PDB file of C-alpha atoms in Angstrom:
ATOM      1  CA  MET Q 160       0.000   0.000   0.000  1.00  0.00           C
ATOM      2  CA  ARG Q 161       2.849   2.416   0.729  1.00  0.00           C
ATOM      3  CA  VAL Q 162       3.776   2.547  -2.969  1.00  0.00           C
ATOM      4  CA  ARG Q 163       0.174   3.415  -3.871  1.00  0.00           C
ATOM      5  CA  ILE Q 164      -0.084   6.058  -1.151  1.00  0.00           C
ATOM      6  CA  ALA Q 165       3.141   7.821  -2.172  1.00  0.00           C
ATOM      7  CA  PRO Q 166       1.631   9.463  -5.300  1.00  0.00           C
ATOM      8  CA  VAL Q 167      -1.392  10.508  -3.234  1.00  0.00           C
ATOM      9  CA  ALA Q 168       0.922  12.318  -0.794  1.00  0.00           C
ATOM     10  CA  ILE Q 169       2.744  14.108  -3.627  1.00  0.00           C
ATOM     11  CA  ILE Q 170      -0.469  15.146  -5.375  1.00  0.00           C
ATOM     12  CA  ALA Q 171      -2.002  16.332  -2.080  1.00  0.00           C
ATOM     13  CA  GLY Q 172       1.018  18.528  -1.392  1.00  0.00           C
ATOM     14  CA  LEU Q 173       0.999  19.998  -4.890  1.00  0.00           C
ATOM     15  CA  LEU Q 174      -2.748  20.692  -4.746  1.00  0.00           C
ATOM     16  CA  LEU Q 175      -2.379  22.593  -1.473  1.00  0.00           C
ATOM     17  CA  VAL Q 176       0.318  24.786  -3.030  1.00  0.00           C
ATOM     18  CA  VAL Q 177      -1.646  25.378  -6.238  1.00  0.00           C
ATOM     19  CA  ALA Q 178      -4.736  26.322  -4.223  1.00  0.00           C
ATOM     20  CA  ALA Q 179      -2.752  28.861  -2.200  1.00  0.00           C
ATOM     21  CA  VAL Q 180      -1.176  30.376  -5.320  1.00  0.00           C
ATOM     22  CA  THR Q 181      -4.635  30.610  -6.910  1.00  0.00           C
ATOM     23  CA  GLY Q 182      -5.770  32.641  -3.917  1.00  0.00           C
ATOM     24  CA  LEU Q 183      -2.873  35.070  -4.359  1.00  0.00           C
ATOM     25  CA  VAL Q 184      -3.445  35.892  -8.027  1.00  0.00           C
ATOM     26  CA  GLY Q 185      -6.164  38.179  -9.341  1.00  0.00           C
ATOM     27  CA  VAL Q 186      -7.695  41.278  -7.780  1.00  0.00           C
ATOM     28  CA  HIS Q 187      -7.806  41.777  -4.007  1.00  0.00           C
ATOM     29  CA  ALA Q 188      -9.505  44.322  -1.776  1.00  0.00           C
ATOM     30  CA  LYS Q 189      -6.978  46.813  -0.393  1.00  0.00           C
ATOM     31  CA  VAL Q 190      -9.061  47.554   2.712  1.00  0.00           C
ATOM     32  CA  ASP Q 191     -11.213  45.339   4.921  1.00  0.00           C
ATOM     33  CA  GLU Q 192     -14.710  46.660   4.208  1.00  0.00           C
ATOM     34  CA  GLU Q 193     -17.812  44.565   3.492  1.00  0.00           C
ATOM     35  CA  THR Q 194     -19.056  46.332   0.370  1.00  0.00           C
ATOM     36  CA  LEU Q 195     -15.613  46.324  -1.232  1.00  0.00           C
ATOM     37  CA  ALA Q 196     -15.047  42.723  -0.164  1.00  0.00           C
ATOM     38  CA  LEU Q 197     -18.243  41.551  -1.894  1.00  0.00           C
ATOM     39  CA  LEU Q 198     -17.412  43.451  -5.059  1.00  0.00           C
ATOM     40  CA  THR Q 199     -13.940  41.903  -5.048  1.00  0.00           C
ATOM     41  CA  VAL Q 200     -15.383  38.404  -4.606  1.00  0.00           C
ATOM     42  CA  HIS Q 201     -17.661  39.112  -7.569  1.00  0.00           C
ATOM     43  CA  LYS Q 202     -14.677  40.130  -9.707  1.00  0.00           C
ATOM     44  CA  ARG Q 203     -12.664  37.066  -8.667  1.00  0.00           C
ATOM     45  CA  PHE Q 204     -15.363  34.598  -9.757  1.00  0.00           C
ATOM     46  CA  PRO Q 205     -14.707  31.742 -10.529  1.00  0.00           C
ATOM     47  CA  LEU Q 206     -11.074  31.908  -9.354  1.00  0.00           C
ATOM     48  CA  ASP Q 207     -11.879  31.451  -5.664  1.00  0.00           C
ATOM     49  CA  ILE Q 208     -14.180  28.504  -6.338  1.00  0.00           C
ATOM     50  CA  ILE Q 209     -11.477  26.795  -8.402  1.00  0.00           C
ATOM     51  CA  GLY Q 210      -8.982  27.403  -5.607  1.00  0.00           C
ATOM     52  CA  ALA Q 211     -11.384  25.956  -3.028  1.00  0.00           C
ATOM     53  CA  VAL Q 212     -11.964  22.827  -5.133  1.00  0.00           C
ATOM     54  CA  VAL Q 213      -8.218  22.325  -5.626  1.00  0.00           C
ATOM     55  CA  ASN Q 214      -7.609  22.846  -1.905  1.00  0.00           C
ATOM     56  CA  ALA Q 215     -10.376  20.342  -1.128  1.00  0.00           C
ATOM     57  CA  GLY Q 216      -8.549  17.768  -3.219  1.00  0.00           C
ATOM     58  CA  GLY Q 217      -5.378  18.430  -1.233  1.00  0.00           C
ATOM     59  CA  LEU Q 218      -7.181  18.074   2.107  1.00  0.00           C
ATOM     60  CA  ILE Q 219      -8.844  14.818   1.072  1.00  0.00           C
ATOM     61  CA  GLY Q 220      -5.477  13.511  -0.130  1.00  0.00           C
ATOM     62  CA  LEU Q 221      -3.961  14.449   3.236  1.00  0.00           C
ATOM     63  CA  ALA Q 222      -6.757  12.588   5.022  1.00  0.00           C
ATOM     64  CA  VAL Q 223      -6.046   9.486   2.902  1.00  0.00           C
ATOM     65  CA  VAL Q 224      -2.329   9.657   3.772  1.00  0.00           C
ATOM     66  CA  LEU Q 225      -3.098  10.060   7.483  1.00  0.00           C
ATOM     67  CA  ASN Q 226      -5.505   7.124   7.330  1.00  0.00           C
ATOM     68  CA  PHE Q 227      -2.750   4.928   5.891  1.00  0.00           C
ATOM     69  CA  LEU Q 228      -0.195   6.169   8.434  1.00  0.00           C
ATOM     70  CA  TRP Q 229      -2.667   5.518  11.252  1.00  0.00           C
ATOM     71  CA  GLY Q 230      -3.158   1.924  10.047  1.00  0.00           C
ATOM     72  CA  ALA Q 231       0.578   1.298   9.873  1.00  0.00           C
ATOM     73  CA  THR Q 232       1.070   2.787  13.341  1.00  0.00           C
ATOM     74  CA  LYS Q 233      -1.871   0.822  14.766  1.00  0.00           C
ATOM     75  CA  ALA Q 234      -0.200  -2.418  13.650  1.00  0.00           C
ATOM     76  CA  ARG Q 235       2.778  -1.600  15.872  1.00  0.00           C
ATOM     77  CA  ARG Q 236       0.857   0.166  18.628  1.00  0.00           C
ATOM     78  CA  PRO Q 237      -2.493  -1.656  19.088  1.00  0.00           C
ATOM     79  CA  GLU Q 238      -3.564   0.699  21.877  1.00  0.00           C
ATOM     80  CA  LEU Q 239      -3.688   3.649  19.438  1.00  0.00           C
ATOM     81  CA  SER Q 240      -7.312   4.814  19.424  1.00  0.00           C
ATOM     82  CA  GLY Q 241      -9.362   4.496  16.251  1.00  0.00           C
ATOM     83  CA  ALA Q 242     -10.817   7.914  17.068  1.00  0.00           C
ATOM     84  CA  PHE Q 243      -7.796   9.589  15.487  1.00  0.00           C
ATOM     85  CA  ARG Q 244      -8.460   7.826  12.202  1.00  0.00           C
ATOM     86  CA  ILE Q 245     -12.024   9.140  12.311  1.00  0.00           C
ATOM     87  CA  LEU Q 246     -10.733  12.632  13.129  1.00  0.00           C
ATOM     88  CA  ALA Q 247      -8.474  12.586  10.068  1.00  0.00           C
ATOM     89  CA  ILE Q 248     -11.218  11.463   7.693  1.00  0.00           C
ATOM     90  CA  LEU Q 249     -13.973  13.597   9.211  1.00  0.00           C
ATOM     91  CA  GLY Q 250     -11.750  16.658   9.563  1.00  0.00           C
ATOM     92  CA  GLY Q 251     -10.481  16.480   6.000  1.00  0.00           C
ATOM     93  CA  GLY Q 252     -13.990  15.960   4.639  1.00  0.00           C
ATOM     94  CA  LEU Q 253     -15.560  18.755   6.677  1.00  0.00           C
ATOM     95  CA  ALA Q 254     -12.827  21.261   5.866  1.00  0.00           C
ATOM     96  CA  ALA Q 255     -12.923  20.397   2.165  1.00  0.00           C
ATOM     97  CA  VAL Q 256     -16.700  20.411   1.642  1.00  0.00           C
ATOM     98  CA  SER Q 257     -17.475  23.441   3.812  1.00  0.00           C
ATOM     99  CA  ALA Q 258     -14.767  25.562   2.156  1.00  0.00           C
ATOM    100  CA  VAL Q 259     -16.095  24.797  -1.332  1.00  0.00           C
ATOM    101  CA  ALA Q 260     -19.676  25.376  -0.187  1.00  0.00           C
ATOM    102  CA  TYR Q 261     -18.710  28.718   1.343  1.00  0.00           C
ATOM    103  CA  GLU Q 262     -17.063  29.949  -1.855  1.00  0.00           C
ATOM    104  CA  ILE Q 263     -20.148  28.987  -3.857  1.00  0.00           C
ATOM    105  CA  VAL Q 264     -22.508  30.694  -1.403  1.00  0.00           C
ATOM    106  CA  ILE Q 265     -20.430  33.869  -1.086  1.00  0.00           C
ATOM    107  CA  SER Q 266     -20.134  34.041  -4.886  1.00  0.00           C
ATOM    108  CA  VAL Q 267     -23.932  33.932  -5.182  1.00  0.00           C
ATOM    109  CA  VAL Q 268     -24.230  36.611  -2.484  1.00  0.00           C
ATOM    110  CA  SER Q 269     -21.629  38.830  -4.136  1.00  0.00           C
ATOM    111  CA  ASN Q 270     -23.371  38.508  -7.497  1.00  0.00           C
ATOM    112  CA  GLU Q 271     -26.665  39.559  -5.931  1.00  0.00           C
ATOM    113  CA  PHE Q 272     -24.965  42.511  -4.268  1.00  0.00           C
ATOM    114  CA  ALA Q 273     -23.134  43.625  -7.406  1.00  0.00           C
ATOM    115  CA  THR Q 274     -26.117  43.366  -9.752  1.00  0.00           C
ATOM    116  CA  SER Q 275     -28.985  44.689  -7.613  1.00  0.00           C
ATOM    117  CA  GLY Q 276     -29.756  47.366  -5.037  1.00  0.00           C
ATOM    118  CA  GLN Q 277     -27.726  50.449  -4.198  1.00  0.00           C
ATOM    119  CA  GLN Q 278     -24.630  48.521  -3.032  1.00  0.00           C
ATOM    120  CA  THR Q 279     -24.794  50.085   0.419  1.00  0.00           C
ATOM    121  CA  TYR Q 280     -23.094  48.907   3.589  1.00  0.00           C
ATOM    122  CA  SER Q 281     -26.418  47.907   5.146  1.00  0.00           C
ATOM    123  CA  GLN Q 282     -27.227  45.737   2.113  1.00  0.00           C
ATOM    124  CA  ALA Q 283     -23.780  44.102   2.226  1.00  0.00           C
ATOM    125  CA  HIS Q 284     -24.068  43.501   5.976  1.00  0.00           C
ATOM    126  CA  HIS Q 285     -27.520  41.974   5.565  1.00  0.00           C
ATOM    127  CA  LEU Q 286     -26.350  39.598   2.824  1.00  0.00           C
ATOM    128  CA  THR Q 287     -23.241  38.461   4.717  1.00  0.00           C
ATOM    129  CA  SER Q 288     -25.121  37.970   7.997  1.00  0.00           C
ATOM    130  CA  SER Q 289     -27.210  35.032   6.813  1.00  0.00           C
ATOM    131  CA  PRO Q 290     -26.878  31.837   8.924  1.00  0.00           C
ATOM    132  CA  VAL Q 291     -25.331  29.889   6.042  1.00  0.00           C
ATOM    133  CA  VAL Q 292     -22.620  32.481   5.348  1.00  0.00           C
ATOM    134  CA  LEU Q 293     -21.751  32.655   9.050  1.00  0.00           C
ATOM    135  CA  ALA Q 294     -21.885  28.897   9.712  1.00  0.00           C
ATOM    136  CA  LEU Q 295     -19.734  27.570   6.858  1.00  0.00           C
ATOM    137  CA  PRO Q 296     -16.429  29.201   7.954  1.00  0.00           C
ATOM    138  CA  THR Q 297     -17.032  27.874  11.480  1.00  0.00           C
ATOM    139  CA  ILE Q 298     -17.555  24.369  10.125  1.00  0.00           C
ATOM    140  CA  ALA Q 299     -14.394  24.692   8.023  1.00  0.00           C
ATOM    141  CA  PHE Q 300     -12.400  25.769  11.093  1.00  0.00           C
ATOM    142  CA  PHE Q 301     -13.817  22.831  13.061  1.00  0.00           C
ATOM    143  CA  GLY Q 302     -12.690  20.514  10.254  1.00  0.00           C
ATOM    144  CA  ASP Q 303      -9.207  22.063  10.332  1.00  0.00           C
ATOM    145  CA  LEU Q 304      -9.140  21.556  14.107  1.00  0.00           C
ATOM    146  CA  LEU Q 305      -9.988  17.859  13.798  1.00  0.00           C
ATOM    147  CA  LEU Q 306      -7.412  17.433  11.036  1.00  0.00           C
ATOM    148  CA  ALA Q 307      -4.768  19.202  13.127  1.00  0.00           C
ATOM    149  CA  VAL Q 308      -5.411  16.960  16.141  1.00  0.00           C
ATOM    150  CA  ALA Q 309      -5.155  13.876  13.919  1.00  0.00           C
ATOM    151  CA  LEU Q 310      -1.947  15.154  12.309  1.00  0.00           C
ATOM    152  CA  VAL Q 311      -0.242  15.843  15.617  1.00  0.00           C
ATOM    153  CA  THR Q 312      -1.311  12.589  17.271  1.00  0.00           C
ATOM    154  CA  ILE Q 313      -0.649  10.261  14.336  1.00  0.00           C
ATOM    155  CA  SER Q 314       2.732  11.855  13.567  1.00  0.00           C
ATOM    156  CA  LEU Q 315       3.785  11.588  17.220  1.00  0.00           C
ATOM    157  CA  ASN Q 316       2.760   7.945  17.525  1.00  0.00           C
ATOM    158  CA  ALA Q 317       4.258   6.983  14.161  1.00  0.00           C
ATOM    159  CA  MET Q 318       7.536   8.507  15.313  1.00  0.00           C
ATOM    160  CA  ARG Q 319       7.385   6.671  18.653  1.00  0.00           C
ATOM    161  CA  VAL Q 320       6.941   3.256  17.029  1.00  0.00           C
ATOM    162  CA  GLY Q 321       9.743   3.903  14.547  1.00  0.00           C
ATOM    163  CA  LEU Q 322       7.736   4.443  11.353  1.00  0.00           C
ATOM    164  CA  LEU Q 323       8.798   8.079  10.995  1.00  0.00           C
ATOM    165  CA  PRO Q 324      12.264   9.534  11.585  1.00  0.00           C
ATOM    166  CA  ARG Q 325      12.322  12.126  14.357  1.00  0.00           C
ATOM    167  CA  VAL Q 326      12.597  15.008  11.921  1.00  0.00           C
ATOM    168  CA  MET Q 327       9.492  13.804  10.052  1.00  0.00           C
ATOM    169  CA  GLY Q 328       7.576  13.181  13.264  1.00  0.00           C
ATOM    170  CA  TYR Q 329       8.258  16.628  14.687  1.00  0.00           C
ATOM    171  CA  LEU Q 330       7.648  18.247  11.310  1.00  0.00           C
ATOM    172  CA  GLY Q 331       4.274  16.479  11.107  1.00  0.00           C
ATOM    173  CA  ILE Q 332       3.380  17.922  14.512  1.00  0.00           C
ATOM    174  CA  PHE Q 333       4.403  21.380  13.299  1.00  0.00           C
ATOM    175  CA  VAL Q 334       2.284  20.964  10.162  1.00  0.00           C
ATOM    176  CA  GLY Q 335      -0.691  20.182  12.401  1.00  0.00           C
ATOM    177  CA  VAL Q 336      -0.112  23.419  14.315  1.00  0.00           C
ATOM    178  CA  LEU Q 337       0.128  25.357  11.034  1.00  0.00           C
ATOM    179  CA  PHE Q 338      -3.373  24.244  10.094  1.00  0.00           C
ATOM    180  CA  LEU Q 339      -4.717  26.239  13.020  1.00  0.00           C
ATOM    181  CA  PHE Q 340      -2.132  29.026  13.155  1.00  0.00           C
ATOM    182  CA  PRO Q 341      -0.831  29.691   9.616  1.00  0.00           C
ATOM    183  CA  ILE Q 342       2.354  31.685  10.077  1.00  0.00           C
ATOM    184  CA  GLY Q 343       4.941  32.788   7.565  1.00  0.00           C
ATOM    185  CA  SER Q 344       4.343  32.402   3.837  1.00  0.00           C
ATOM    186  CA  PRO Q 345       0.704  32.176   2.651  1.00  0.00           C
ATOM    187  CA  VAL Q 346       1.840  29.306   0.415  1.00  0.00           C
ATOM    188  CA  PRO Q 347       1.885  26.030   2.442  1.00  0.00           C
ATOM    189  CA  VAL Q 348       5.441  25.105   1.502  1.00  0.00           C
ATOM    190  CA  ILE Q 349       6.113  23.249   4.769  1.00  0.00           C
ATOM    191  CA  GLN Q 350       2.910  21.204   4.500  1.00  0.00           C
ATOM    192  CA  ALA Q 351       3.666  20.285   0.888  1.00  0.00           C
ATOM    193  CA  GLY Q 352       7.293  19.528   1.718  1.00  0.00           C
ATOM    194  CA  TRP Q 353       6.265  17.188   4.537  1.00  0.00           C
ATOM    195  CA  LEU Q 354       3.847  15.305   2.279  1.00  0.00           C
ATOM    196  CA  CYS Q 355       6.449  14.945  -0.477  1.00  0.00           C
ATOM    197  CA  ALA Q 356       9.026  13.775   2.071  1.00  0.00           C
ATOM    198  CA  LEU Q 357       6.506  11.174   3.271  1.00  0.00           C
ATOM    199  CA  ALA Q 358       6.154   9.967  -0.310  1.00  0.00           C
ATOM    200  CA  TYR Q 359       9.947   9.754  -0.563  1.00  0.00           C
ATOM    201  CA  LEU Q 360       9.964   7.608   2.593  1.00  0.00           C
ATOM    202  CA  PHE Q 361       7.069   5.407   1.433  1.00  0.00           C
ATOM    203  CA  LEU Q 362       8.953   4.656  -1.784  1.00  0.00           C
ATOM    204  CA  GLY Q 363      11.990   3.452   0.161  1.00  0.00           C
ATOM    205  CA  ARG Q 364      14.204   6.327  -0.975  1.00  0.00           C
ATOM    206  CA  TRP Q 365      14.956   7.505   2.566  1.00  0.00           C
ATOM    207  CA  PRO Q 366      18.577   7.016   3.781  1.00  0.00           C
ATOM    208  CA  ASN Q 367      18.964   3.414   4.976  1.00  0.00           C
ATOM    209  CA  ALA Q 368      15.716   2.640   3.124  1.00  0.00           C
ATOM    210  CA  TYR Q 369      13.358   2.849   6.124  1.00  0.00           C
ATOM    211  CA  PRO Q 370      13.510   4.183   9.695  1.00  0.00           C
TER     212      PRO Q 370
END
């Protein structure tokens, strides 16, 4: 299975980077103001939706990799809870689906704002205060939280049983933290690098073949 999972890890890492780069290109609002933000979203259509779909593919790929790593770790550490496998799958799915849904909903809202009414602040505030618009980012954050917990726990346990070198184990923990507190470059270079390094390890290319 490790040979089949390796390409998934590489593709997941690349998709996360492509999604981030997609979010950087195109027009952006220079100030944080609701009316301008909605008009900018309208101008960026369908770029943000494409980016969300690509990012969703990366998150699902990450969940698949974590599921495999959990299974391999479980074989060496039977007491490892199956809850962390569920967290990885559920977190990746929630974060992926809710992010795509949000971009679709906010695109519809921005189109309504840009093509009707007087484009006032009160209109923008009313449109962006709907339960769906407010709930989807919260669901996405909850998915990221579950994915981060799974990343940290699975990486730590895989390192403890000898499946990951220490540098990969600690880096996996750091990647989990970055999901909740993205610091540094807006492009997830560290996350993508960790996934590609995992693929390198799965293929037996790591020094001394395997840890």
